[in-house]
Amino acid sequence: MAKFEVLAKCHTTRARVSRLTLSHGITPLPTFMPVATQAAIKGLTAQQMESLGVTLILNNTYHLNLRPGVQILGEAGGAHKFQGWHKNLLTDSGGFQLVSLSKFTKITEQGALFESPFTGEPTMLTPEESMSIQHAIGGDIIMQLDDVVSSMTPDRARVEEAMERSVRWLDRCITYHNNSGKQTTQNLFAIVQGGLDSELRDRCLTQMIERKNDVAGFAIGGLSGGEEKDVFWRIVKQCAERLPDDRPRYCMGIGFAEDLLVCVALGVDMADCVFPTRTARFGVALTHRGPVNLRLAKYAYDFEPIDPDCPCPTCSAGTSRAMLYHVITRETAAAHAVTMHNIVFQARVMGGARDAILNGTFPDYLRTFFANYFADFGYPQWCVNALRSVGVDLLEGDSKIKVNKGTGAKWE
Amino acid sequence: MLSFTLAAPCARRPRTGTVRLRGVIEKTPAAMATTSRGVVPHLSRDQYNRAHIPWVHIPFESFLENNPPVPTLQPGPFPLHTFLGFDPDAHILSLSLRDPADGRETPANGAQYVAASTSRGVRRVTVADWRGHVHACKPDIVVAMPDIPWTNPPFSQKRTTKSIERTVSWLAHLLAPDPPLNILVHMAGGVNERARRAFAQSLVEPLDGLEAAAVKPLKCLDDGIIGYTFDLVPLRREIDVEDADKVSALLQSSLEPLPPTKLRVVISVVSPHQILRLIRDVGIDLFDVKWAQDAANVGVSLDFVFPVPQDDSQQGRDLGHNLYRSHYAHDFASLSTAACTCNACAPVVIKNAISHSQLDAHIASAPSGYTRAYIHHLLHTHEMGAHALLVLHNLAVVDKFFDGIRAVLARGDDFTAHVAAFAAQYDESLAIVNEARTMWKEVDVARGKGRIARERD
């Protein structure tokens, strides 16, 4: 089983620093997990990822089950060996992609019925099958199959059904996992559902926390589907407050720096998102002063690196914005360069949070981050609200700060 | 300045030599990597630094999209190296105006300019422009601007004569005055042996009058250059360059009047077989390896050695593996049968990782080499990492191939016999690369950019 040690807590917010020891090493938390959907961070090798100081990445079960499939993964000796990645690995359950990628998925009590992309035949993904596939992949953290509904679903009865079913499926996952012999090396996480309804979330939390002894951690699922940010953070806060202290908390599908820091302040330890790697391929580099869109002509003659203080291979080699402007979206190597930078940016944001929590300076860290990132643009109102709820007032002492409604996400 | 010394001063062919520039030493015959938009395709800077091909060729024309071209404004002592991210202590950069591999039809050149092709249209570049760009970018080596007709062949004698005259005159412009450049000259004259000889002759003719004054203290144009480039793409538009004897004859007609001591570069060979013949018959010193980079581009991992081991003769085997083929899905062998030390087959241990907090303590993992099955998976899932790994591998195979060539020549073995054995061992038609290209296109259409939109239709 995983070893999870909380090392320090923020004196003001609910943020904490911890150490998660899994079969493939130690990952300090809070951390951001880059997504290697098909057993590769797009364009990068496992060694490049290791050199960036990343110790935990994510593979998608749905994709790996289609290609290369569990037989080949078995022949390879698991997904770690297959992709040459010898640090920690997390796999999702495959359920989310069934809903997001397949038009014909039907959820029944038994499992998710979908059309096989290969044969077109009706195929059933049950909780047991999801466990079995994730066992073959061999991730250090595996996720329960949950009944995913969009956070925008207006039908409360459907959200309730999905939540209750996710609890029942968790039980089936636990039973299968605990009988598999894999529970010593692979760690099962539960996923809290219940949409945007705090009463449903509470019921889900109660039931899942009762199963605490059979799970290594808890995820907060069913968010980042386009819901109001002010609703989003309240649900995260509600879940993080109730989830047990001695289990890691993983907020699924979160990737913007401000979202990460708010979630950390609310007590979240882990997050994943394709955003930083995907946006890199479209030419957007993330910096502490906000995103830099390298496709804009204003960078054509800019001989400065993306961020002169960044330790990533791209910036430390002095690669200029002008050079990246010349090659971005045209040469794969440009995507690799910006992808490495963005992964390091995410890791720096989270690493900085770890240090600040350890040093007792996390509220200042938040203020500095927002001042640098949003100063010219205006702070997102929802971030101000969320951080106020845990005792940090971003606007304190400066009446001139502009505040933006809506998502407030900064873009260039 | 660059120096090139031959191991045996009078050796015409085949021959070995040494290129020295700053601290970089390149033993010849050797390989040169090619670039697209200033990048070795699929390799980020950290990855290219782990490949062992020090000489990199840069076509300049993509930079003409902006005026002034961006690298011409790069500050520092090595603007081109700095802009593109090559280490001056490890990499030799040569610069040509146009991409020598691009054989597409282009509007006619003029008496004062070459029509260069960019993604934003054609740009006219005068010899004065070229001179300015070169002195601003400071490449290690520059290819003088040639007048190669890219209109529809065949070309009249008048056009060929014009091509020769312009190429000579534009070279003279680059020679004068200081600071001196390391200049390579395209061997003009097209597919006409007499024209080629005439062009070469004009390089060694003593200059007089104004011409001499302009390039003083040089006695002839050839005194101011370090070597010659032979571009096969323009020849390929007019003749079958697989006709080895014909190509050798054309190249030799250029070399006839010239001193044997200078560097000979061939651009756009298509196979290792062709490289071996050109070393054997013409004494070529440097080759671009775009063919090997292109093989990586379509999913082929090269797997060949020179000289062919005596205990391992198998007629007509493929030069590599088309990793799209289905049986590689279960093949966990490394990318080539021959042992390989590239960063795909034997990845470096990551001793230092970036530390993001005081808690981070890096423990280096013991890396394992990437397998055919993994690359097969990446190819079929349209993951670009496949090509990065394959380029690293193919460049290493090619590098070792040249090591083998130099070793055979240094030992004084019967080179011709080794070339014959190689030709018998490996399929020259590159059927495997063509097969891979077809499968690459299929996957690209099925999973590449714009797939979602296509599926909606």
PDB file of N, CA and C in Angstrom, chain A residues 48 312-314 316-319 333 340, chain B residues 33 39-56 81-82 84-93 341-343 348 388 391-392 395 399:
ATOM      1  N   GLN A  48      13.411  12.518 -20.885  1.00  0.00           N
ATOM      2  CA  GLN A  48      13.183  13.965 -20.857  1.00  0.00           C
ATOM      3  C   GLN A  48      12.239  14.319 -19.713  1.00  0.00           C
ATOM      4  N   CYS A 312      13.848  25.122 -17.307  1.00  0.00           N
ATOM      5  CA  CYS A 312      13.527  24.065 -18.277  1.00  0.00           C
ATOM      6  C   CYS A 312      14.592  24.028 -19.373  1.00  0.00           C
ATOM      7  N   PRO A 313      14.719  22.923 -20.086  1.00  0.00           N
ATOM      8  CA  PRO A 313      15.751  22.811 -21.123  1.00  0.00           C
ATOM      9  C   PRO A 313      15.613  23.882 -22.210  1.00  0.00           C
ATOM     10  N   THR A 314      14.388  24.279 -22.491  1.00  0.00           N
ATOM     11  CA  THR A 314      14.156  25.267 -23.547  1.00  0.00           C
ATOM     12  C   THR A 314      14.679  26.640 -23.130  1.00  0.00           C
ATOM     13  N   SER A 316      16.641  27.354 -20.422  1.00  0.00           N
ATOM     14  CA  SER A 316      18.032  27.393 -19.958  1.00  0.00           C
ATOM     15  C   SER A 316      19.006  27.308 -21.129  1.00  0.00           C
ATOM     16  N   ALA A 317      18.545  26.785 -22.279  1.00  0.00           N
ATOM     17  CA  ALA A 317      19.407  26.803 -23.475  1.00  0.00           C
ATOM     18  C   ALA A 317      19.295  28.138 -24.203  1.00  0.00           C
ATOM     19  N   GLY A 318      18.463  29.036 -23.694  1.00  0.00           N
ATOM     20  CA  GLY A 318      18.359  30.360 -24.290  1.00  0.00           C
ATOM     21  C   GLY A 318      17.497  30.426 -25.535  1.00  0.00           C
ATOM     22  N   THR A 319      16.680  29.406 -25.784  1.00  0.00           N
ATOM     23  CA  THR A 319      15.805  29.429 -26.966  1.00  0.00           C
ATOM     24  C   THR A 319      14.930  30.682 -26.934  1.00  0.00           C
ATOM     25  N   ALA A 333       9.493  19.742 -33.188  1.00  0.00           N
ATOM     26  CA  ALA A 333      10.482  20.076 -32.157  1.00  0.00           C
ATOM     27  C   ALA A 333      10.074  21.335 -31.382  1.00  0.00           C
ATOM     28  N   MET A 340       7.939  20.961 -22.877  1.00  0.00           N
ATOM     29  CA  MET A 340       8.858  20.827 -21.732  1.00  0.00           C
ATOM     30  C   MET A 340       8.750  22.045 -20.830  1.00  0.00           C
TER      31      MET A 340
ATOM     32  N   ALA B  33      23.799  16.633 -41.095  1.00  0.00           N
ATOM     33  CA  ALA B  33      22.347  16.603 -40.860  1.00  0.00           C
ATOM     34  C   ALA B  33      21.682  17.768 -41.572  1.00  0.00           C
ATOM     35  N   VAL B  39      15.636  23.678 -37.834  1.00  0.00           N
ATOM     36  CA  VAL B  39      15.534  22.640 -36.818  1.00  0.00           C
ATOM     37  C   VAL B  39      15.811  21.281 -37.457  1.00  0.00           C
ATOM     38  N   VAL B  40      16.607  20.451 -36.790  1.00  0.00           N
ATOM     39  CA  VAL B  40      16.706  19.068 -37.222  1.00  0.00           C
ATOM     40  C   VAL B  40      15.352  18.447 -36.902  1.00  0.00           C
ATOM     41  N   PRO B  41      14.591  18.044 -37.912  1.00  0.00           N
ATOM     42  CA  PRO B  41      13.200  17.681 -37.657  1.00  0.00           C
ATOM     43  C   PRO B  41      13.042  16.681 -36.510  1.00  0.00           C
ATOM     44  N   HIS B  42      12.106  16.957 -35.650  1.00  0.00           N
ATOM     45  CA  HIS B  42      11.671  16.120 -34.519  1.00  0.00           C
ATOM     46  C   HIS B  42      12.609  16.154 -33.315  1.00  0.00           C
ATOM     47  N   LEU B  43      13.733  16.861 -33.418  1.00  0.00           N
ATOM     48  CA  LEU B  43      14.644  16.840 -32.274  1.00  0.00           C
ATOM     49  C   LEU B  43      14.682  18.195 -31.578  1.00  0.00           C
ATOM     50  N   SER B  44      14.290  18.201 -30.308  1.00  0.00           N
ATOM     51  CA  SER B  44      14.482  19.401 -29.507  1.00  0.00           C
ATOM     52  C   SER B  44      15.987  19.552 -29.254  1.00  0.00           C
ATOM     53  N   ARG B  45      16.384  20.720 -28.764  1.00  0.00           N
ATOM     54  CA  ARG B  45      17.822  20.990 -28.629  1.00  0.00           C
ATOM     55  C   ARG B  45      18.527  19.986 -27.744  1.00  0.00           C
ATOM     56  N   ASP B  46      17.902  19.632 -26.619  1.00  0.00           N
ATOM     57  CA  ASP B  46      18.544  18.693 -25.701  1.00  0.00           C
ATOM     58  C   ASP B  46      18.736  17.343 -26.391  1.00  0.00           C
ATOM     59  N   GLN B  47      17.795  16.978 -27.255  1.00  0.00           N
ATOM     60  CA  GLN B  47      17.929  15.693 -27.956  1.00  0.00           C
ATOM     61  C   GLN B  47      19.015  15.768 -29.031  1.00  0.00           C
ATOM     62  N   TYR B  48      19.041  16.856 -29.821  1.00  0.00           N
ATOM     63  CA  TYR B  48      20.059  16.907 -30.871  1.00  0.00           C
ATOM     64  C   TYR B  48      21.460  16.904 -30.271  1.00  0.00           C
ATOM     65  N   ASN B  49      21.588  17.501 -29.105  1.00  0.00           N
ATOM     66  CA  ASN B  49      22.911  17.514 -28.469  1.00  0.00           C
ATOM     67  C   ASN B  49      23.381  16.119 -28.106  1.00  0.00           C
ATOM     68  N   ARG B  50      22.458  15.155 -28.082  1.00  0.00           N
ATOM     69  CA  ARG B  50      22.850  13.777 -27.775  1.00  0.00           C
ATOM     70  C   ARG B  50      23.088  12.969 -29.038  1.00  0.00           C
ATOM     71  N   ALA B  51      22.816  13.539 -30.193  1.00  0.00           N
ATOM     72  CA  ALA B  51      23.169  12.880 -31.456  1.00  0.00           C
ATOM     73  C   ALA B  51      24.604  13.287 -31.781  1.00  0.00           C
ATOM     74  N   HIS B  52      25.269  12.534 -32.637  1.00  0.00           N
ATOM     75  CA  HIS B  52      26.689  12.800 -32.849  1.00  0.00           C
ATOM     76  C   HIS B  52      27.013  13.216 -34.270  1.00  0.00           C
ATOM     77  N   ILE B  53      26.163  14.039 -34.840  1.00  0.00           N
ATOM     78  CA  ILE B  53      26.440  14.562 -36.179  1.00  0.00           C
ATOM     79  C   ILE B  53      26.770  16.042 -36.000  1.00  0.00           C
ATOM     80  N   PRO B  54      28.078  16.392 -35.982  1.00  0.00           N
ATOM     81  CA  PRO B  54      28.434  17.778 -35.669  1.00  0.00           C
ATOM     82  C   PRO B  54      28.092  18.777 -36.779  1.00  0.00           C
ATOM     83  N   TRP B  55      28.061  18.309 -38.019  1.00  0.00           N
ATOM     84  CA  TRP B  55      27.863  19.245 -39.132  1.00  0.00           C
ATOM     85  C   TRP B  55      26.381  19.314 -39.469  1.00  0.00           C
ATOM     86  N   VAL B  56      25.832  20.531 -39.427  1.00  0.00           N
ATOM     87  CA  VAL B  56      24.408  20.719 -39.681  1.00  0.00           C
ATOM     88  C   VAL B  56      24.246  21.758 -40.780  1.00  0.00           C
ATOM     89  N   HIS B  81      24.322  30.190 -34.658  1.00  0.00           N
ATOM     90  CA  HIS B  81      24.364  29.154 -33.626  1.00  0.00           C
ATOM     91  C   HIS B  81      23.423  29.508 -32.476  1.00  0.00           C
ATOM     92  N   THR B  82      23.527  30.751 -32.022  1.00  0.00           N
ATOM     93  CA  THR B  82      22.739  31.176 -30.872  1.00  0.00           C
ATOM     94  C   THR B  82      21.259  31.110 -31.183  1.00  0.00           C
ATOM     95  N   LEU B  84      19.624  29.389 -33.393  1.00  0.00           N
ATOM     96  CA  LEU B  84      19.085  28.041 -33.615  1.00  0.00           C
ATOM     97  C   LEU B  84      19.407  27.084 -32.473  1.00  0.00           C
ATOM     98  N   GLY B  85      20.269  27.489 -31.550  1.00  0.00           N
ATOM     99  CA  GLY B  85      20.540  26.642 -30.400  1.00  0.00           C
ATOM    100  C   GLY B  85      21.596  25.586 -30.625  1.00  0.00           C
ATOM    101  N   PHE B  86      22.572  25.881 -31.466  1.00  0.00           N
ATOM    102  CA  PHE B  86      23.690  24.946 -31.643  1.00  0.00           C
ATOM    103  C   PHE B  86      24.912  25.492 -30.918  1.00  0.00           C
ATOM    104  N   ASP B  87      25.676  24.562 -30.339  1.00  0.00           N
ATOM    105  CA  ASP B  87      26.844  24.940 -29.556  1.00  0.00           C
ATOM    106  C   ASP B  87      28.032  25.167 -30.495  1.00  0.00           C
ATOM    107  N   PRO B  88      28.597  26.377 -30.494  1.00  0.00           N
ATOM    108  CA  PRO B  88      29.730  26.633 -31.404  1.00  0.00           C
ATOM    109  C   PRO B  88      30.913  25.698 -31.159  1.00  0.00           C
ATOM    110  N   ASP B  89      31.015  25.145 -29.954  1.00  0.00           N
ATOM    111  CA  ASP B  89      32.124  24.229 -29.679  1.00  0.00           C
ATOM    112  C   ASP B  89      31.824  22.801 -30.112  1.00  0.00           C
ATOM    113  N   ALA B  90      30.612  22.553 -30.552  1.00  0.00           N
ATOM    114  CA  ALA B  90      30.259  21.184 -30.921  1.00  0.00           C
ATOM    115  C   ALA B  90      29.682  21.062 -32.325  1.00  0.00           C
ATOM    116  N   HIS B  91      29.203  22.181 -32.872  1.00  0.00           N
ATOM    117  CA  HIS B  91      28.496  22.087 -34.151  1.00  0.00           C
ATOM    118  C   HIS B  91      29.051  23.044 -35.198  1.00  0.00           C
ATOM    119  N   ILE B  92      29.208  22.519 -36.386  1.00  0.00           N
ATOM    120  CA  ILE B  92      29.581  23.318 -37.550  1.00  0.00           C
ATOM    121  C   ILE B  92      28.304  23.584 -38.342  1.00  0.00           C
ATOM    122  N   LEU B  93      28.008  24.852 -38.592  1.00  0.00           N
ATOM    123  CA  LEU B  93      26.800  25.176 -39.336  1.00  0.00           C
ATOM    124  C   LEU B  93      27.151  25.710 -40.719  1.00  0.00           C
ATOM    125  N   THR B 341      24.037   2.669 -29.756  1.00  0.00           N
ATOM    126  CA  THR B 341      24.228   3.448 -28.531  1.00  0.00           C
ATOM    127  C   THR B 341      23.455   4.765 -28.556  1.00  0.00           C
ATOM    128  N   CYS B 342      22.485   4.862 -29.471  1.00  0.00           N
ATOM    129  CA  CYS B 342      21.746   6.124 -29.565  1.00  0.00           C
ATOM    130  C   CYS B 342      20.879   6.332 -28.333  1.00  0.00           C
ATOM    131  N   ASN B 343      20.336   7.535 -28.219  1.00  0.00           N
ATOM    132  CA  ASN B 343      19.564   7.881 -27.037  1.00  0.00           C
ATOM    133  C   ASN B 343      18.175   7.235 -27.034  1.00  0.00           C
ATOM    134  N   VAL B 348      20.373   7.910 -22.006  1.00  0.00           N
ATOM    135  CA  VAL B 348      21.301   8.343 -20.966  1.00  0.00           C
ATOM    136  C   VAL B 348      20.613   8.293 -19.608  1.00  0.00           C
ATOM    137  N   ALA B 388      10.854  11.305 -33.102  1.00  0.00           N
ATOM    138  CA  ALA B 388      12.018  11.786 -32.342  1.00  0.00           C
ATOM    139  C   ALA B 388      12.963  10.619 -32.068  1.00  0.00           C
ATOM    140  N   VAL B 391      14.577   9.343 -35.373  1.00  0.00           N
ATOM    141  CA  VAL B 391      15.630  10.222 -35.909  1.00  0.00           C
ATOM    142  C   VAL B 391      16.921  10.012 -35.116  1.00  0.00           C
ATOM    143  N   LEU B 392      16.798   9.954 -33.791  1.00  0.00           N
ATOM    144  CA  LEU B 392      17.996   9.713 -32.968  1.00  0.00           C
ATOM    145  C   LEU B 392      18.674   8.414 -33.405  1.00  0.00           C
ATOM    146  N   LEU B 395      20.143   8.571 -37.138  1.00  0.00           N
ATOM    147  CA  LEU B 395      21.382   9.360 -37.211  1.00  0.00           C
ATOM    148  C   LEU B 395      22.548   8.558 -36.637  1.00  0.00           C
ATOM    149  N   ASP B 399      25.859   7.458 -38.556  1.00  0.00           N
ATOM    150  CA  ASP B 399      27.146   7.858 -37.996  1.00  0.00           C
ATOM    151  C   ASP B 399      28.088   6.645 -37.935  1.00  0.00           C
TER     152      ASP B 399
END
